[in-house]
mmCIF file of C-alpha atoms in Angstrom:
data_model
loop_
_atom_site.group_PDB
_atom_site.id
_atom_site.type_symbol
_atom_site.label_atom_id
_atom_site.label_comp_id
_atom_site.label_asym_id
_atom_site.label_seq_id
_atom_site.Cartn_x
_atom_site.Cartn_y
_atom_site.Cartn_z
ATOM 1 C CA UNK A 142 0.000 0.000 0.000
ATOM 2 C CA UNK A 143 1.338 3.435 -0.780
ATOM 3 C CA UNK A 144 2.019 5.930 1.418
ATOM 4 C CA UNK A 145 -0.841 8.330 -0.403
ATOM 5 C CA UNK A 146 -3.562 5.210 0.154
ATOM 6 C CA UNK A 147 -2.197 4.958 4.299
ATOM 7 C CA UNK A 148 -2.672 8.403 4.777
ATOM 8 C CA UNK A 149 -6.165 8.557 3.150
ATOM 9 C CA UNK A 150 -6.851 5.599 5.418
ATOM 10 C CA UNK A 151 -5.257 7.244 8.526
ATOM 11 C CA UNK A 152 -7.259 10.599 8.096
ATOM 12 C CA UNK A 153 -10.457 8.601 7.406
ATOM 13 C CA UNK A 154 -10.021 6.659 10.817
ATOM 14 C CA UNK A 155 -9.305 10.305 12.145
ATOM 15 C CA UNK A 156 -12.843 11.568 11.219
ATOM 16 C CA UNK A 157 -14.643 8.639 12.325
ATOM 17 C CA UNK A 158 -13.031 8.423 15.979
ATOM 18 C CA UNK A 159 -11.211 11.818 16.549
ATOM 19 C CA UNK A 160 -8.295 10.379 17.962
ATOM 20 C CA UNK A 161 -6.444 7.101 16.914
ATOM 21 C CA UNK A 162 -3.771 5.220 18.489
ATOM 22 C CA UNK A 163 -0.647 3.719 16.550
ATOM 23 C CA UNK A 164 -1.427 0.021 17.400
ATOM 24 C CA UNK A 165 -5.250 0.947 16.182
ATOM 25 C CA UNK A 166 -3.748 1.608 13.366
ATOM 26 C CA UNK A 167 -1.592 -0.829 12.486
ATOM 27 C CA UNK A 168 -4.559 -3.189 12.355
ATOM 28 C CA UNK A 169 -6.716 -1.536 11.050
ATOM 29 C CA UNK A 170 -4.802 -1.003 7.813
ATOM 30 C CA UNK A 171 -2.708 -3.959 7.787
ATOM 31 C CA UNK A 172 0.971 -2.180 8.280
ATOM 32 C CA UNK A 173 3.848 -2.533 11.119
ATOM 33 C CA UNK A 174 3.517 -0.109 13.597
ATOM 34 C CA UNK A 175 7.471 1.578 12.244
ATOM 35 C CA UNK A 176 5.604 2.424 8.914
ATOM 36 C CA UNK A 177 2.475 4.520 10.755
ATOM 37 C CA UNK A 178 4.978 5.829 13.544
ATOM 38 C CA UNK A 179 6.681 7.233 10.198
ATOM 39 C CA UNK A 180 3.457 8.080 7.929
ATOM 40 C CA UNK A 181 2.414 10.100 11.539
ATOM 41 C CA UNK A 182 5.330 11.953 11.704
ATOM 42 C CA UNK A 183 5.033 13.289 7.592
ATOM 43 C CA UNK A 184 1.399 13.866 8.011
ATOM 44 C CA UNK A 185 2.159 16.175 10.550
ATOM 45 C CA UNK A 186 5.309 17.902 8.908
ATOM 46 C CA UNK A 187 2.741 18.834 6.159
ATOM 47 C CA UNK A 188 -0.580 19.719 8.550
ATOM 48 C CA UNK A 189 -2.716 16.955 8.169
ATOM 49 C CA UNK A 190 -2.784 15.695 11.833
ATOM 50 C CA UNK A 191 -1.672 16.713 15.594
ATOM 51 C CA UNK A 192 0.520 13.986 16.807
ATOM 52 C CA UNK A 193 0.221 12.451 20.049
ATOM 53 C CA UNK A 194 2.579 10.335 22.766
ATOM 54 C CA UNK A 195 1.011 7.360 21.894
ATOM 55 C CA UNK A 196 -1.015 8.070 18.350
ATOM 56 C CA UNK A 197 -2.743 11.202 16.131
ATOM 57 C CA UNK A 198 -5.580 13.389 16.533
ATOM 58 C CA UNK A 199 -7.627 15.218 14.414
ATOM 59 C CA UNK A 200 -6.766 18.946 14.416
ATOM 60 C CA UNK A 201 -9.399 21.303 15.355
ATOM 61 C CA UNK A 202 -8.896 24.695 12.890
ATOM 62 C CA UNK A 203 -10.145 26.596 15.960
ATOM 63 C CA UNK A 204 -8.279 25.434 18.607
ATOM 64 C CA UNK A 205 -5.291 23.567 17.316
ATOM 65 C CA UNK A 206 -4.778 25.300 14.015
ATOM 66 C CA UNK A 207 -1.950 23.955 11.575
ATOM 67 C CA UNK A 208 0.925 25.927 12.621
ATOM 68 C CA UNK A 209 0.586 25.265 16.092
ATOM 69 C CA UNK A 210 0.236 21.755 15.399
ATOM 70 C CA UNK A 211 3.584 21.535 13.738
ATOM 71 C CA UNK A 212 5.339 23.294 15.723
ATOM 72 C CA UNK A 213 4.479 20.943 18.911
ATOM 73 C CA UNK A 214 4.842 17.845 16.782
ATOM 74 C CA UNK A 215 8.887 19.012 16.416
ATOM 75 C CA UNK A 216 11.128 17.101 18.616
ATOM 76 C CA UNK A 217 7.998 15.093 19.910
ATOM 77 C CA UNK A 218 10.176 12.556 21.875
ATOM 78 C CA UNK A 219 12.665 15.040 23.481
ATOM 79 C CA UNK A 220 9.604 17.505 24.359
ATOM 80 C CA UNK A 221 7.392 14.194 26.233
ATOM 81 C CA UNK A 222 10.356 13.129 27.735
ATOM 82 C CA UNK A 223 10.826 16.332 29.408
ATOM 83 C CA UNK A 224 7.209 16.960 30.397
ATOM 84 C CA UNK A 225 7.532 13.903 31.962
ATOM 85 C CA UNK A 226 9.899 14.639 34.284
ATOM 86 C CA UNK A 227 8.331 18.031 35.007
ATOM 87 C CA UNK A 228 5.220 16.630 35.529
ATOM 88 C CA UNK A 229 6.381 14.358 38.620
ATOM 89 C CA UNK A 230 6.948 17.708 40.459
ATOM 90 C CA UNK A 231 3.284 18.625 40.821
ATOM 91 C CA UNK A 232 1.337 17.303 42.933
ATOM 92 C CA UNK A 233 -2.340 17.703 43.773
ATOM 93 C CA UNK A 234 -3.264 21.099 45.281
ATOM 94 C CA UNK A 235 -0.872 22.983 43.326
ATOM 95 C CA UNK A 236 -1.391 26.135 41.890
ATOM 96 C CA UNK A 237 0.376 26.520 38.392
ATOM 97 C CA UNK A 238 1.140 28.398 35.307
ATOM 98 C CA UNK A 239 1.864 26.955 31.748
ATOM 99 C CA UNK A 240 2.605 29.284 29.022
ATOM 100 C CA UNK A 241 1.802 29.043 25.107
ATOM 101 C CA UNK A 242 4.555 27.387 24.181
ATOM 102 C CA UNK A 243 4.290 24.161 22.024
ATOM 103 C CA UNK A 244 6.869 22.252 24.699
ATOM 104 C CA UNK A 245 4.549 23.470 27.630
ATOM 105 C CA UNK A 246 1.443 22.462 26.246
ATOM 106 C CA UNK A 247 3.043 18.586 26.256
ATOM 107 C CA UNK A 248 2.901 18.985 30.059
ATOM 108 C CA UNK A 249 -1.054 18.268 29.523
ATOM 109 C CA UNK A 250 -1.423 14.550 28.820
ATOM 110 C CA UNK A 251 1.241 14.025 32.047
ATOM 111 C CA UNK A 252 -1.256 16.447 34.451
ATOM 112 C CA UNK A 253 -4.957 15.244 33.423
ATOM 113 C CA UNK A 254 -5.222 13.150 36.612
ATOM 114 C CA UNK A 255 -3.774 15.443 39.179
ATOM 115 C CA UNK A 256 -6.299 17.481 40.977
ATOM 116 C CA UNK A 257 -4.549 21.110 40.241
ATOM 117 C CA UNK A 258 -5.557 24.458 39.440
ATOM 118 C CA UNK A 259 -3.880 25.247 35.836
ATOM 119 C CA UNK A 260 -3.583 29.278 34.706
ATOM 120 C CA UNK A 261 -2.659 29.345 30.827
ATOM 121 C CA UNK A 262 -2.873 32.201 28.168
ATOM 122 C CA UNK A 263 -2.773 29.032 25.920
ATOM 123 C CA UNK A 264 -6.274 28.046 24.129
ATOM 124 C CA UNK A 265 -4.661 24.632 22.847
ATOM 125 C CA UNK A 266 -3.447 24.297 26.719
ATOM 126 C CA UNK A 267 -7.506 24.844 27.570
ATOM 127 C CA UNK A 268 -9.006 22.516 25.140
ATOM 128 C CA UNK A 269 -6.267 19.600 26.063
ATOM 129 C CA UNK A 270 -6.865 19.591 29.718
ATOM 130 C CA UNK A 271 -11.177 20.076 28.988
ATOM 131 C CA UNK A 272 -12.686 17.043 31.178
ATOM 132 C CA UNK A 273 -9.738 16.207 32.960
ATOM 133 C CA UNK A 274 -9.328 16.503 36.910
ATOM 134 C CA UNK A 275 -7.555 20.210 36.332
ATOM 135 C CA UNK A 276 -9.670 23.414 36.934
ATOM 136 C CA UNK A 277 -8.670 25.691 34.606
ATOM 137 C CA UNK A 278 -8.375 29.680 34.560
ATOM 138 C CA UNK A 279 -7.730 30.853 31.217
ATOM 139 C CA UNK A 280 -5.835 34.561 31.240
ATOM 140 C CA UNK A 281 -7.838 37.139 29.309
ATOM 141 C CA UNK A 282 -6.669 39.590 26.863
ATOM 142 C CA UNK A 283 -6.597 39.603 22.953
ATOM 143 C CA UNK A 284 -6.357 36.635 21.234
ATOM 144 C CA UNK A 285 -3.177 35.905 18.844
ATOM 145 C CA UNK A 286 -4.665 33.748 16.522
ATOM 146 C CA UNK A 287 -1.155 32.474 15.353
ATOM 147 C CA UNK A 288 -0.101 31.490 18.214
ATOM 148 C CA UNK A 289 -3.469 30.595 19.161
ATOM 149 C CA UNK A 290 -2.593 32.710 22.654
ATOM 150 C CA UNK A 291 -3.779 35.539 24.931
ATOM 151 C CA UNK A 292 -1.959 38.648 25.347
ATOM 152 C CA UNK A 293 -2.339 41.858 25.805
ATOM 153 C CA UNK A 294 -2.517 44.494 28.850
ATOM 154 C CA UNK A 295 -5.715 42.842 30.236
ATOM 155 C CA UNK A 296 -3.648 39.549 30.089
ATOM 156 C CA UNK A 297 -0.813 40.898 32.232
ATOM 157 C CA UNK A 298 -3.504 42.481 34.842
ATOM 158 C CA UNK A 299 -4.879 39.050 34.581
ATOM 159 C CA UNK A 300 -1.898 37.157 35.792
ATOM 160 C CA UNK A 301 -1.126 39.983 38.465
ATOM 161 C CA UNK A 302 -4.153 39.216 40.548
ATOM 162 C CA UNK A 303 -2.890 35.211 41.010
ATOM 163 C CA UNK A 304 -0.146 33.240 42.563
ATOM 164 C CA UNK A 305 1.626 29.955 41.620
ATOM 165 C CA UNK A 306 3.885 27.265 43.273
ATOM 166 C CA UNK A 307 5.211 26.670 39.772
ATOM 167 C CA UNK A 308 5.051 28.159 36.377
ATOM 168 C CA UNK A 309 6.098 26.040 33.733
ATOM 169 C CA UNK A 310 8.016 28.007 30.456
ATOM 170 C CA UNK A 311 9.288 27.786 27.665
ATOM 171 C CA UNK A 312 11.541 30.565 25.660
ATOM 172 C CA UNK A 313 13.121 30.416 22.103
ATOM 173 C CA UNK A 314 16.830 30.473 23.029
ATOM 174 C CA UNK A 315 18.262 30.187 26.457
ATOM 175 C CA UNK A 316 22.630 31.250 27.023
ATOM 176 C CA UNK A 317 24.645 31.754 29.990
ATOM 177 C CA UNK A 318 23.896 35.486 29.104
ATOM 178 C CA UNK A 319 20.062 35.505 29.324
ATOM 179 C CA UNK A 320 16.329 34.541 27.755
ATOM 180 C CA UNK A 321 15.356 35.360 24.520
ATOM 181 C CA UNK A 322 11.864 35.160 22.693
ATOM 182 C CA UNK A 323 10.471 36.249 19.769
ATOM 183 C CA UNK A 324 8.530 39.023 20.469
ATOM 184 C CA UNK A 325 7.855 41.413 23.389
ATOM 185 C CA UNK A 326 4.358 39.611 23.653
ATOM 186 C CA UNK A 327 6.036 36.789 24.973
ATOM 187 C CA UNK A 328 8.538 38.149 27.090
ATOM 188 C CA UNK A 329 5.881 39.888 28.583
ATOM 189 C CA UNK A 330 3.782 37.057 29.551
ATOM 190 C CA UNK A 331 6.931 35.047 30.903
ATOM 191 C CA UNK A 332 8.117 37.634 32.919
ATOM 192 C CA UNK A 333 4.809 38.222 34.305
ATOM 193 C CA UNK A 334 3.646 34.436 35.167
ATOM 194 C CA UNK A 335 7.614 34.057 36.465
ATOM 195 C CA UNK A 336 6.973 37.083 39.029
ATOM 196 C CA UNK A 337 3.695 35.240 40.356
ATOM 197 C CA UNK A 338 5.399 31.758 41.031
ATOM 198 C CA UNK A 339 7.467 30.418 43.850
ATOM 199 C CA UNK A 340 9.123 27.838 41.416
ATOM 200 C CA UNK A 341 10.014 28.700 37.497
ATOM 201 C CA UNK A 342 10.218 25.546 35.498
ATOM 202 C CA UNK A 343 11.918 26.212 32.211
ATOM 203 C CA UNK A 344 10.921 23.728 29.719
ATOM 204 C CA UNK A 345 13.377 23.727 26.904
ATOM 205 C CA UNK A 346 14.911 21.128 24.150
ATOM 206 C CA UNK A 347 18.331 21.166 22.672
ATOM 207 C CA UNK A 348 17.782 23.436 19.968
ATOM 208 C CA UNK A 349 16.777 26.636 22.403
ATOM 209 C CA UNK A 350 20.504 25.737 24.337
ATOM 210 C CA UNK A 351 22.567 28.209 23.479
ATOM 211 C CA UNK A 352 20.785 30.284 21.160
ATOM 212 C CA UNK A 353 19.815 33.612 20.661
ATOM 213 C CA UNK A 354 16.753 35.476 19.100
ATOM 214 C CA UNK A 355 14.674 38.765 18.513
ATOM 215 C CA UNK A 356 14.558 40.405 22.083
ATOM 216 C CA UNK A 357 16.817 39.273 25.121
ATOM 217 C CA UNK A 358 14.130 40.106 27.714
ATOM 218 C CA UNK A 359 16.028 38.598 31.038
ATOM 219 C CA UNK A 360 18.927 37.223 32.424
ATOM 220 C CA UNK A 361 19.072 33.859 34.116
ATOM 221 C CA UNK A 362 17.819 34.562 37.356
ATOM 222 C CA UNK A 363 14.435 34.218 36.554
ATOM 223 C CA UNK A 364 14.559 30.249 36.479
ATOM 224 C CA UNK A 365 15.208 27.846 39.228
ATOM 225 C CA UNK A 366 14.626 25.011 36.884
ATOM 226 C CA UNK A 367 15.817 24.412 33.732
ATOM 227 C CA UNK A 368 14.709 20.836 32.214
ATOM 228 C CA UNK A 369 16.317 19.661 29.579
ATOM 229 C CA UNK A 370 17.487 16.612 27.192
ATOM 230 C CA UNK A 371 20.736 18.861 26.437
ATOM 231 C CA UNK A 372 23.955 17.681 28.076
ATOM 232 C CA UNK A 373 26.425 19.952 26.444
ATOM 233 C CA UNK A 374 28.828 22.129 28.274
ATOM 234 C CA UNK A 375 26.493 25.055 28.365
ATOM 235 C CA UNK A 376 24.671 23.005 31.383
ATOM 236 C CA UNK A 377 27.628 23.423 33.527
ATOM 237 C CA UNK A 378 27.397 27.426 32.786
ATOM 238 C CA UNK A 379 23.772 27.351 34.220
ATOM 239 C CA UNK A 380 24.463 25.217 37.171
ATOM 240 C CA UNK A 381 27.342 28.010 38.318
ATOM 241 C CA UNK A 382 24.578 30.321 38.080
ATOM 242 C CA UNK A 383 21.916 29.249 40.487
ATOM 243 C CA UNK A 384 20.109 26.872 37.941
ATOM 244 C CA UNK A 385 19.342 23.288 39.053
ATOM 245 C CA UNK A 386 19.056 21.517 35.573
ATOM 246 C CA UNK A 387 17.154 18.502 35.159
ATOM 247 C CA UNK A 388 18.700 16.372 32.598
ATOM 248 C CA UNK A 389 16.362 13.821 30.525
ATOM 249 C CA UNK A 390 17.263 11.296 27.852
ATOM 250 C CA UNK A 391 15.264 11.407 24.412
#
């Protein structure tokens, strides 16, 4: 069977059930579960389906559009793995923030059955953790429909009136000199949920170690926890200042 007549199959199965797992799959259309770990991971290089830890789903053009869904299927394995190991840090009762970011919103499928109190500018963030055990406060503001996120003045009034035990980040390049994002919008919201935690969680994978972007908004004594599945010598530079790094294998 060609690859074209698998993916017809795979976004068929998609329609009917919403969400499909890999082994699902395999049976149903008669392949090795290598070949629809691979079709999965085309399909949603070019759009045609959010990727999962375990399977696909079908994206939602509201809530997941198509360039959010790519960007959070990138380094799938590296981003679970450190989720993961975030993850085993909360425990029920706590209060905490998770930002927009495609790595952050991973955190989800690990927190679904921990009775916390999630506050998120993220709308994919809201509709992942929708009928789980997590009350959710979603930050209010303008809506970014890119980055399918709320920011905005009212958004940073928002996160002023509330207080976390952890806020979990993300940032698009992370040196021994500082954070960098990609616009001020961002900054903005990390600096602000970061000021309302006890505990900053940053939430990066190898390729935001050691590099730079648009704005350079902080310096490195915003985070207390950098997790990571980089092991090059820039960890060693963090840990001299102040960062415990959590190190993950992907």
């Amino acid at each position: 069977m060609t690859f074209q007549k698998r993916a017809h199959k795979i976004l068929e199965l998609l329609e009917a059930f919403g969400e499909v797992e890999i082994r699902q799959l395999s049976t149903k259309i008669g392949v090795s579960e290598v070949t629809v770990r691979r079709d999965l991971t085309t399909m949603a290089a070019n759009g045609l389906l959010y990727r999962t830890h375990g399977g696909a789903m079908k994206i939602s053009e509201v809530i997941k559009p198509v360039s959010f869904a790519n960007k959070a299927a990138v380094n799938l394995k590296a981003k679970d793995a450190i989720c993961k190991k975030a993850a085993a840090d909360i425990i029920d009762g706590d209060v905490i923030f998770i930002d927009c970011g495609s790595t952050a919103f991973r955190l989800c499928q690990f927190i679904k059955n921990k009775k916390i109190k999630v506050i998120t500018n993220s709308l994919p963030v809201v509709n992942e953790l929708q009928h789980s055990a997590v009350t959710v406060n979603l930050i209010g503001g303008e809506v970014d429909a890119a980055r399918q996120a709320v920011h905005g003045t009212m958004a940073q009034e928002h996160i002023a009136r509330y207080h976390a035990s952890k806020a979990f980040l993300g940032v698009d390049g992370i040196t021994a000199e500082g954070l960098y994002a990609g616009s001020e919008h961002e900054a903005s919201n990390t600096l602000a949920m970061a000021s309302q935690s006890d505990c900053v969680y940053m939430l990066c994978d190898a390729s935001k170690i050691g590099k730079t972007s648009y704005l350079k908004f902080n310096d490195l004594s915003l985070v207390n926890i950098l997790v990571t599945d980089y092991n090059g010598p820039e960890v060693n530079e963090f840990g001299v200042k102040g960062i415990s790094v959590f190190s993950v294998n992907a």
